[in-house]
Short mmCIF file of C-alpha atoms in Angstrom, two decimals:
data_model
loop_
_atom_site.label_atom_id
_atom_site.label_comp_id
_atom_site.label_asym_id
_atom_site.label_seq_id
_atom_site.Cartn_x
_atom_site.Cartn_y
_atom_site.Cartn_z
CA UNK A 174 0.00 0.00 0.00
CA UNK A 175 2.98 2.28 0.57
CA UNK A 176 5.51 3.31 -2.02
CA UNK A 177 9.28 3.38 -1.92
CA UNK A 178 10.92 5.78 0.53
CA UNK A 179 10.98 9.35 -0.79
CA UNK A 180 14.07 11.08 -2.03
CA UNK A 181 15.01 14.41 -0.54
CA UNK A 182 13.57 16.14 -3.59
CA UNK A 183 10.13 14.47 -3.58
CA UNK A 184 7.68 14.15 -0.69
CA UNK A 185 6.37 10.74 0.25
CA UNK A 186 3.41 9.58 -1.83
CA UNK A 187 1.21 6.60 -1.15
CA UNK A 188 0.92 4.00 -3.87
CA UNK A 189 -2.85 3.77 -3.70
CA UNK A 190 -5.11 1.34 -5.46
CA UNK A 191 -7.03 2.86 -8.36
CA UNK A 192 -10.12 2.97 -6.15
CA UNK A 193 -8.35 4.75 -3.29
CA UNK A 194 -6.57 7.14 -5.68
CA UNK A 195 -9.95 8.09 -7.14
CA UNK A 196 -11.26 8.55 -3.60
CA UNK A 197 -8.32 10.82 -2.77
CA UNK A 198 -8.93 12.91 -5.88
CA UNK A 199 -12.64 13.16 -5.03
CA UNK A 200 -11.83 14.43 -1.52
CA UNK A 201 -9.19 16.84 -2.83
CA UNK A 202 -11.55 18.30 -5.43
CA UNK A 203 -14.41 18.68 -2.96
CA UNK A 204 -12.37 20.34 -0.23
CA UNK A 205 -10.73 22.81 -2.63
CA UNK A 206 -13.92 23.79 -4.45
CA UNK A 207 -16.86 23.52 -2.04
CA UNK A 208 -15.54 25.13 1.15
CA UNK A 209 -15.40 28.95 0.77
CA UNK A 210 -11.97 30.31 -0.09
CA UNK A 211 -12.29 32.97 2.63
CA UNK A 212 -12.49 30.26 5.30
CA UNK A 213 -9.61 28.29 3.83
CA UNK A 214 -7.50 31.44 3.58
CA UNK A 215 -8.12 32.13 7.27
CA UNK A 216 -6.92 28.62 8.15
CA UNK A 217 -3.84 29.01 5.91
CA UNK A 218 -2.99 32.31 7.61
CA UNK A 219 -3.39 30.62 11.02
CA UNK A 220 -6.04 33.11 12.10
CA UNK A 221 -8.62 32.35 14.77
CA UNK A 222 -11.83 31.36 13.02
CA UNK A 223 -15.16 32.93 13.93
CA UNK A 224 -18.01 30.78 15.17
CA UNK A 225 -19.83 31.46 11.91
CA UNK A 226 -16.90 30.18 9.84
CA UNK A 227 -16.64 26.96 11.85
CA UNK A 228 -20.38 26.34 11.57
CA UNK A 229 -20.53 27.14 7.84
CA UNK A 230 -17.66 24.81 7.02
CA UNK A 231 -19.01 21.90 9.03
CA UNK A 232 -22.52 22.27 7.63
CA UNK A 233 -21.14 22.12 4.09
CA UNK A 234 -19.26 18.94 4.96
CA UNK A 235 -22.30 17.46 6.70
CA UNK A 236 -24.62 18.17 3.77
CA UNK A 237 -22.33 16.02 1.63
CA UNK A 238 -21.82 13.28 4.21
CA UNK A 239 -18.25 14.34 5.02
CA UNK A 240 -18.49 15.73 8.56
CA UNK A 241 -18.63 12.57 10.67
CA UNK A 242 -17.50 9.65 8.47
CA UNK A 243 -16.39 7.59 11.48
CA UNK A 244 -19.89 7.54 13.05
CA UNK A 245 -22.32 4.65 12.53
CA UNK A 246 -23.89 4.90 9.08
CA UNK A 247 -27.40 5.33 10.50
CA UNK A 248 -26.28 8.61 12.07
CA UNK A 249 -24.35 10.08 9.16
CA UNK A 250 -21.21 7.96 9.08
CA UNK A 251 -19.65 6.38 6.02
CA UNK A 252 -18.67 2.75 5.78
CA UNK A 253 -15.12 3.65 4.83
CA UNK A 254 -11.92 1.72 5.33
CA UNK A 255 -9.43 3.03 7.84
CA UNK A 256 -7.21 4.12 4.93
CA UNK A 257 -10.06 6.12 3.40
CA UNK A 258 -10.65 7.85 6.72
CA UNK A 259 -6.95 8.66 6.86
CA UNK A 260 -7.04 10.07 3.32
CA UNK A 261 -10.12 12.15 4.21
CA UNK A 262 -8.32 13.62 7.20
CA UNK A 263 -5.08 14.34 5.33
CA UNK A 264 -6.79 15.94 2.33
CA UNK A 265 -9.00 18.05 4.59
CA UNK A 266 -5.95 19.46 6.37
CA UNK A 267 -4.00 19.81 3.13
CA UNK A 268 -6.81 21.97 1.69
CA UNK A 269 -6.92 24.28 4.74
CA UNK A 270 -10.44 23.13 5.62
CA UNK A 271 -11.34 23.45 9.32
CA UNK A 272 -11.47 20.05 10.99
CA UNK A 273 -15.04 19.31 12.15
CA UNK A 274 -15.54 20.60 15.69
CA UNK A 275 -13.86 17.98 17.89
CA UNK A 276 -16.32 18.29 20.77
CA UNK A 277 -19.13 17.29 18.42
CA UNK A 278 -17.51 15.01 15.87
CA UNK A 279 -14.83 13.18 17.85
CA UNK A 280 -16.06 13.34 21.44
CA UNK A 281 -19.75 13.41 22.38
CA UNK A 282 -21.02 12.14 19.03
CA UNK A 283 -19.25 8.74 19.21
CA UNK A 284 -20.09 8.50 22.94
CA UNK A 285 -23.81 8.99 22.33
CA UNK A 286 -23.75 6.59 19.39
CA UNK A 287 -22.16 3.97 21.66
CA UNK A 288 -23.77 4.60 25.07
CA UNK A 289 -26.75 6.92 24.57
CA UNK A 290 -30.40 5.91 24.72
CA UNK A 291 -32.37 5.78 21.49
CA UNK A 292 -34.12 8.98 22.53
CA UNK A 293 -30.79 10.73 23.14
CA UNK A 294 -29.44 9.57 19.79
CA UNK A 295 -32.48 10.85 17.91
CA UNK A 296 -32.53 14.13 19.83
CA UNK A 297 -28.84 14.98 19.66
CA UNK A 298 -26.89 13.16 16.94
CA UNK A 299 -28.32 14.85 13.80
CA UNK A 300 -27.92 18.32 15.35
CA UNK A 301 -24.46 17.38 16.63
CA UNK A 302 -23.28 16.42 13.14
CA UNK A 303 -24.71 19.59 11.57
CA UNK A 304 -23.41 21.83 14.38
CA UNK A 305 -26.93 23.02 15.08
CA UNK A 306 -25.86 22.18 18.62
CA UNK A 307 -22.39 23.42 19.59
CA UNK A 308 -21.09 21.18 22.37
CA UNK A 309 -18.68 22.12 25.13
CA UNK A 310 -16.59 19.69 27.16
CA UNK A 311 -16.96 19.72 30.96
CA UNK A 312 -14.15 17.47 32.15
CA UNK A 313 -11.22 19.43 33.67
CA UNK A 314 -11.53 21.19 37.01
CA UNK A 315 -9.11 23.45 38.91
CA UNK A 316 -7.76 20.45 40.87
CA UNK A 317 -8.58 17.71 38.38
CA UNK A 318 -6.75 18.06 35.08
CA UNK A 319 -4.52 15.14 34.14
CA UNK A 320 -5.84 13.38 37.25
CA UNK A 321 -9.36 13.60 35.92
CA UNK A 322 -10.80 11.04 38.34
CA UNK A 323 -10.27 13.52 41.19
CA UNK A 324 -13.10 15.74 39.92
CA UNK A 325 -15.38 17.21 42.60
CA UNK A 326 -18.39 18.64 40.73
CA UNK A 327 -21.37 16.81 42.23
CA UNK A 328 -24.74 15.72 40.90
CA UNK A 329 -27.31 14.68 43.52
CA UNK A 330 -30.54 12.97 42.48
CA UNK A 331 -33.68 14.90 43.43
CA UNK A 332 -36.81 13.28 41.99
CA UNK A 333 -36.72 13.49 38.21
CA UNK A 334 -33.66 15.75 38.24
CA UNK A 335 -30.02 15.88 39.25
CA UNK A 336 -28.85 18.98 41.13
CA UNK A 337 -25.36 19.94 39.95
CA UNK A 338 -22.84 22.04 41.88
CA UNK A 339 -19.22 22.72 41.02
CA UNK A 340 -16.79 24.28 38.57
CA UNK A 341 -15.20 23.27 35.28
CA UNK A 342 -12.19 25.02 33.76
CA UNK A 343 -10.30 25.32 30.46
CA UNK A 344 -13.64 24.91 28.66
CA UNK A 345 -12.49 25.58 25.11
CA UNK A 346 -14.87 27.81 23.11
CA UNK A 347 -17.42 27.47 25.91
CA UNK A 348 -18.64 30.98 25.08
CA UNK A 349 -20.27 29.43 21.99
CA UNK A 350 -21.65 26.36 23.72
CA UNK A 351 -25.33 25.39 23.50
CA UNK A 352 -24.93 22.18 25.52
CA UNK A 353 -22.11 20.76 27.64
CA UNK A 354 -21.28 17.10 28.29
CA UNK A 355 -20.14 16.78 31.88
CA UNK A 356 -18.40 14.34 34.14
CA UNK A 357 -19.90 14.64 37.61
CA UNK A 358 -19.52 12.79 40.90
CA UNK A 359 -22.69 10.87 41.69
CA UNK A 360 -21.31 8.58 44.43
CA UNK A 361 -18.69 10.03 46.79
CA UNK A 362 -18.45 6.85 48.88
CA UNK A 363 -16.78 4.53 46.36
CA UNK A 364 -13.40 4.44 44.61
CA UNK A 365 -13.12 7.73 42.74
CA UNK A 366 -13.35 6.28 39.20
CA UNK A 367 -16.40 4.21 40.17
CA UNK A 368 -18.52 7.14 41.36
CA UNK A 369 -18.55 9.25 38.19
CA UNK A 370 -21.41 9.76 35.72
CA UNK A 371 -21.87 11.69 32.48
CA UNK A 372 -24.62 14.29 32.18
CA UNK A 373 -25.77 16.45 29.25
CA UNK A 374 -26.62 20.00 30.35
CA UNK A 375 -28.31 22.78 28.42
CA UNK A 376 -26.02 25.79 28.95
CA UNK A 377 -29.00 28.16 29.00
CA UNK A 378 -30.21 26.46 32.20
CA UNK A 379 -30.49 28.93 35.13
CA UNK A 380 -27.40 29.29 37.32
CA UNK A 381 -24.93 28.06 34.67
CA UNK A 382 -22.29 30.81 34.38
CA UNK A 383 -19.52 31.02 31.74
CA UNK A 384 -16.57 33.28 32.56
CA UNK A 385 -13.69 33.96 30.13
CA UNK A 386 -10.05 33.16 30.88
CA UNK A 387 -7.72 35.51 29.04
CA UNK A 388 -4.78 33.68 27.52
CA UNK A 389 -1.15 34.76 27.24
CA UNK A 390 -1.62 35.22 23.48
CA UNK A 391 -4.41 37.73 24.20
CA UNK A 392 -7.16 35.48 22.91
CA UNK A 393 -10.40 34.32 24.48
CA UNK A 394 -10.46 30.63 23.71
CA UNK A 395 -11.02 29.03 27.10
CA UNK A 396 -13.41 29.60 29.97
CA UNK A 397 -14.41 28.53 33.42
CA UNK A 398 -17.99 27.34 33.89
CA UNK A 399 -19.82 27.46 37.23
CA UNK A 400 -22.83 25.39 38.30
CA UNK A 401 -24.84 26.50 41.30
CA UNK A 402 -27.81 24.25 42.15
CA UNK A 403 -28.37 23.60 38.44
CA UNK A 404 -31.34 21.27 37.88
CA UNK A 405 -30.78 18.76 35.09
CA UNK A 406 -33.47 16.30 33.92
CA UNK A 407 -32.50 12.73 34.86
CA UNK A 408 -33.17 11.69 31.25
CA UNK A 409 -29.95 13.55 30.37
CA UNK A 410 -27.84 10.90 32.12
CA UNK A 411 -25.73 9.05 29.54
CA UNK A 412 -25.77 5.29 30.09
CA UNK A 413 -26.02 3.82 33.57
CA UNK A 414 -25.48 5.74 36.79
CA UNK A 415 -21.80 5.74 37.81
CA UNK A 416 -20.65 4.49 34.39
CA UNK A 417 -19.07 7.80 33.37
CA UNK A 418 -15.47 6.64 33.67
CA UNK A 419 -16.03 4.00 30.99
CA UNK A 420 -17.51 6.65 28.71
CA UNK A 421 -14.67 9.07 29.47
CA UNK A 422 -12.02 6.49 28.52
CA UNK A 423 -13.90 5.73 25.30
CA UNK A 424 -14.10 9.45 24.48
CA UNK A 425 -10.44 10.15 25.23
CA UNK A 426 -9.32 7.12 23.19
CA UNK A 427 -11.21 8.40 20.17
CA UNK A 428 -9.94 11.95 20.73
CA UNK A 429 -6.31 10.84 20.67
CA UNK A 430 -6.55 8.96 17.38
CA UNK A 431 -6.82 12.20 15.40
CA UNK A 432 -4.84 14.43 17.72
CA UNK A 433 -1.58 14.33 15.69
CA UNK A 434 -2.19 16.93 12.94
CA UNK A 435 0.29 15.50 10.44
CA UNK A 436 -1.32 17.12 7.41
CA UNK A 437 -1.60 20.62 8.83
CA UNK A 438 1.88 20.52 10.36
CA UNK A 439 3.36 19.48 6.99
CA UNK A 440 1.44 22.32 5.36
CA UNK A 441 2.72 24.93 7.84
CA UNK A 442 6.28 23.67 7.44
CA UNK A 443 5.98 24.01 3.66
CA UNK A 444 4.64 27.55 4.12
CA UNK A 445 7.53 28.30 6.46
CA UNK A 446 9.96 27.45 3.66
CA UNK A 447 8.37 30.16 1.56
CA UNK A 448 8.43 32.59 4.47
CA UNK A 449 12.11 31.81 5.15
CA UNK A 450 13.29 33.24 1.82
CA UNK A 451 17.02 33.94 1.85
CA UNK A 452 17.34 32.45 5.35
CA UNK A 453 17.29 28.98 3.75
CA UNK A 454 20.88 29.61 2.62
CA UNK A 455 21.91 29.47 6.29
CA UNK A 456 23.05 25.86 6.93
CA UNK A 457 21.59 25.91 10.45
CA UNK A 458 18.16 26.95 9.18
CA UNK A 459 18.28 24.40 6.37
CA UNK A 460 19.23 21.70 8.87
CA UNK A 461 16.23 22.53 11.06
CA UNK A 462 13.91 22.20 8.09
CA UNK A 463 15.49 18.89 7.06
CA UNK A 464 15.21 17.47 10.56
CA UNK A 465 11.56 18.46 10.92
CA UNK A 466 10.71 17.11 7.45
CA UNK A 467 12.31 13.76 8.31
CA UNK A 468 10.52 13.54 11.65
CA UNK A 469 7.19 14.39 10.03
CA UNK A 470 7.77 11.65 7.47
CA UNK A 471 8.45 9.16 10.27
CA UNK A 472 5.28 10.33 12.04
CA UNK A 473 3.26 9.94 8.85
CA UNK A 474 4.49 6.38 8.40
CA UNK A 475 3.63 5.65 12.03
CA UNK A 476 0.14 7.04 11.45
CA UNK A 477 -0.26 4.65 8.52
CA UNK A 478 0.81 1.73 10.71
CA UNK A 479 -1.78 2.76 13.31
CA UNK A 480 -4.38 2.94 10.55
CA UNK A 481 -3.45 -0.56 9.39
CA UNK A 482 -3.93 -2.00 12.89
CA UNK A 483 -7.08 -0.16 13.97
CA UNK A 484 -9.61 -1.98 11.82
CA UNK A 485 -11.53 -3.33 14.82
CA UNK A 486 -12.67 0.20 15.66
CA UNK A 487 -10.66 0.34 18.88
CA UNK A 488 -7.89 2.95 19.22
CA UNK A 489 -4.49 1.34 18.73
CA UNK A 490 -2.04 1.84 21.65
CA UNK A 491 0.36 3.53 19.22
CA UNK A 492 -2.13 6.41 18.98
CA UNK A 493 -0.37 7.67 22.12
CA UNK A 494 2.87 7.81 20.09
CA UNK A 495 1.07 9.90 17.48
CA UNK A 496 -0.28 12.25 20.11
CA UNK A 497 3.09 12.61 21.83
CA UNK A 498 5.28 13.10 18.77
CA UNK A 499 2.63 14.92 16.73
CA UNK A 500 2.17 17.66 19.28
CA UNK A 501 5.93 17.98 19.86
CA UNK A 502 6.46 18.51 16.12
CA UNK A 503 3.53 20.91 15.91
CA UNK A 504 5.16 23.00 18.64
CA UNK A 505 8.62 22.73 17.05
CA UNK A 506 7.33 24.05 13.73
CA UNK A 507 5.61 26.97 15.48
CA UNK A 508 8.91 27.79 17.23
CA UNK A 509 10.75 27.68 13.90
CA UNK A 510 8.29 30.20 12.45
CA UNK A 511 8.90 32.56 15.40
CA UNK A 512 12.65 32.31 14.82
CA UNK A 513 12.22 32.98 11.10
CA UNK A 514 10.13 36.08 11.85
CA UNK A 515 12.82 37.35 14.22
CA UNK A 516 12.06 40.73 15.85
CA UNK A 517 8.92 41.05 13.69
CA UNK A 518 7.40 38.20 15.71
CA UNK A 519 7.07 40.65 18.62
CA UNK A 520 4.49 42.66 16.64
CA UNK A 521 1.63 40.29 17.50
CA UNK A 522 -0.59 43.20 18.50
CA UNK A 523 -0.20 45.01 15.19
CA UNK A 524 -3.33 45.41 13.07
CA UNK A 525 -3.91 44.76 9.40
CA UNK A 526 -2.61 48.22 8.57
CA UNK A 527 0.88 47.11 9.67
CA UNK A 528 3.55 46.92 6.99
CA UNK A 529 4.77 43.66 8.50
CA UNK A 530 3.62 40.44 6.75
CA UNK A 531 0.69 38.75 8.43
CA UNK A 532 2.64 35.54 9.05
CA UNK A 533 5.13 37.42 11.25
CA UNK A 534 2.33 38.97 13.28
CA UNK A 535 0.67 35.57 13.77
CA UNK A 536 3.93 33.77 14.64
CA UNK A 537 4.02 34.46 18.37
CA UNK A 538 0.28 34.09 19.14
CA UNK A 539 0.26 30.71 17.37
CA UNK A 540 3.44 29.63 19.17
CA UNK A 541 1.97 30.59 22.54
CA UNK A 542 -1.40 29.02 21.82
CA UNK A 543 0.15 25.70 20.84
CA UNK A 544 1.77 25.29 24.26
CA UNK A 545 -1.58 23.63 25.10
CA UNK A 546 -1.10 20.89 22.49
CA UNK A 547 1.05 18.75 24.77
CA UNK A 548 -1.59 18.94 27.52
CA UNK A 549 -5.01 18.41 25.94
CA UNK A 550 -6.23 14.94 24.99
CA UNK A 551 -4.17 13.54 27.87
CA UNK A 552 -0.89 15.26 28.70
CA UNK A 553 2.27 14.03 27.03
CA UNK A 554 3.49 12.77 30.42
CA UNK A 555 0.37 10.56 30.58
CA UNK A 556 1.02 9.40 27.01
CA UNK A 557 4.52 8.29 28.00
CA UNK A 558 3.04 6.22 30.82
CA UNK A 559 0.58 4.60 28.38
CA UNK A 560 3.39 3.88 25.92
CA UNK A 561 5.58 2.36 28.65
CA UNK A 562 2.78 0.04 29.83
CA UNK A 563 0.94 -0.98 26.67
CA UNK A 564 3.72 -0.95 24.05
CA UNK A 565 7.01 -1.43 25.92
CA UNK A 566 5.56 -3.61 28.71
CA UNK A 567 7.50 -1.78 31.43
#
């Protein structure tokens, strides 16, 4: 399925079957012609997308059956091979198309398809795929980040409702959220993993408060969310009471499979070569590019091996390798761009009227924002523990 190793002059290409090559060309044509150029230009320039841009892009994909291909077919999925899913993901990133909103497509959607009641599936899955509902993730708390099982937000049964009290933090894009999927403690007397449940909460419910957290790059991407005696219908419990840890592990496993953005990192590195200009004549700069290109090639080949061994639908343990190395390379490329911009990278507050190229003004905000990449989806320290246990047998 894979071709001969690439030369330095030519990037690696897959030797696809005629059917898969036609599939790749179909994806490439669709992504480059059907998603508005304005949105794709914003992604290429590494700008923060507006809510409207994210919604518009995903709805276009969903209308053509391309938003949630990994879901069950009855809920909008496609009965694709793992290789086809990989091609879809790579071509989407290559074309600067926004990846479908992870909270919807990769997190709560698969969880509801696997664990939700029929009523929950019918109520939520179509609107989740189309982004008619924008989901937020309510997992992390001030004292429960990587040690997620230590969460303290409580949900106490009161008749036909649960009463929720507590705080969630680092809620990405929570300012746009319509609903939030939450891990809550429903039994404080048992082992901490055994007393957790998952609830779905309408964020317009009284006494749900979203407060912004200003980031070091000046953006408003994350929030803290407070719950004070919030009444949630018991029908919004996902699965059985106290089964939330099983659902959380399922969600995080699916999240990590696509968390190594090989396609977009390759694209940014190729852009960086153009931005570098005369700096490429510096042997040290050229060596950094060569090293990153080689490591990205190795990561891409690893991703293909994971694809080849994930046909049973379960995340392969090597997905932790992808997450670990993928985010390290993503950060390394962003650091290279800052170094290429030099002093101009300090002009991150400059407006569009600045004479400095946009890529230099975006260099530092992107670099700072991507510090999170080695934390979300399970910190890289946690990934090393997973790798040591499940792959190395230590």
